[in-house]
Short mmCIF file of C-alpha atoms in Angstrom, two decimals:
data_model
loop_
_atom_site.label_atom_id
_atom_site.label_comp_id
_atom_site.label_asym_id
_atom_site.label_seq_id
_atom_site.Cartn_x
_atom_site.Cartn_y
_atom_site.Cartn_z
CA MET A 612 19.28 36.14 -26.29
CA PRO A 613 17.94 32.72 -27.34
CA ASP A 614 14.64 32.64 -29.22
CA LYS A 615 12.08 31.21 -26.75
CA SER A 616 9.84 30.10 -29.61
CA MET A 617 12.42 27.58 -30.81
CA LYS A 618 11.65 23.93 -30.10
CA GLN A 619 13.55 22.55 -27.11
CA GLU A 620 14.93 19.03 -27.54
CA CYS A 621 16.53 16.67 -25.07
CA VAL A 622 19.84 15.19 -26.13
CA GLN A 623 20.32 11.58 -25.10
CA ASN A 624 23.65 9.81 -24.56
CA VAL A 625 25.94 12.80 -24.17
CA ALA A 626 29.55 11.64 -24.40
CA CYS A 627 31.80 12.89 -21.60
CA ASN A 628 35.55 12.67 -21.01
CA ALA A 629 35.55 14.73 -17.79
CA VAL A 630 36.56 11.88 -15.46
CA ASN A 631 36.55 14.20 -12.42
CA CYS A 632 32.89 15.15 -12.85
CA ILE A 633 30.32 13.45 -10.59
CA TYR A 634 27.96 13.12 -13.57
CA ASN A 635 30.40 11.15 -15.72
CA ASP A 636 29.78 7.40 -15.82
CA THR A 637 33.43 6.57 -16.37
CA ASN A 638 32.60 2.97 -17.38
CA VAL A 639 30.90 4.15 -20.56
CA LYS A 640 32.15 7.78 -20.76
CA LYS A 641 28.62 9.21 -20.77
CA CYS A 642 27.01 12.07 -18.85
CA VAL A 643 24.32 10.82 -16.46
CA ALA A 644 23.05 14.24 -15.33
CA GLU A 645 19.28 14.70 -15.65
CA LYS A 646 19.97 17.84 -17.67
CA ILE A 647 23.05 19.79 -18.70
CA THR A 648 23.75 23.46 -19.10
CA VAL A 649 26.18 24.65 -21.73
CA GLY A 650 27.87 27.89 -20.73
CA GLY A 651 29.38 30.54 -22.91
CA TYR A 652 26.65 33.08 -23.65
CA ASP A 653 27.23 34.84 -26.97
CA SER A 654 29.83 32.27 -28.03
CA THR A 655 30.89 32.37 -31.65
CA ARG A 656 32.96 29.18 -31.68
CA LYS A 657 33.17 25.82 -29.93
CA THR A 658 36.15 26.81 -27.78
CA ASP A 659 34.05 29.55 -26.13
CA THR A 660 31.59 27.04 -24.67
CA PHE A 661 31.83 24.81 -21.61
CA CYS A 662 29.78 22.38 -19.53
CA ALA A 663 28.35 24.49 -16.72
CA THR A 664 26.91 21.34 -15.10
CA PHE A 665 30.39 20.02 -14.28
CA THR A 666 30.75 19.26 -10.56
CA ASP A 667 34.10 18.05 -9.20
CA ARG A 668 34.11 14.57 -7.62
CA LYS A 669 36.71 15.71 -5.06
#
């Protein structure tokens, strides 16, 4: 479980290549969501994580 005493920081200008996500500004390939959630609890490598904020444009 994450350490709640750790400092939380906001990451600005998150690059995004998920063109089918409603939060992707495809003109600049940046995420425009107010906040993002990275999924993959207990991940031990990058390939175990994913953007849980992704929402399909449909």
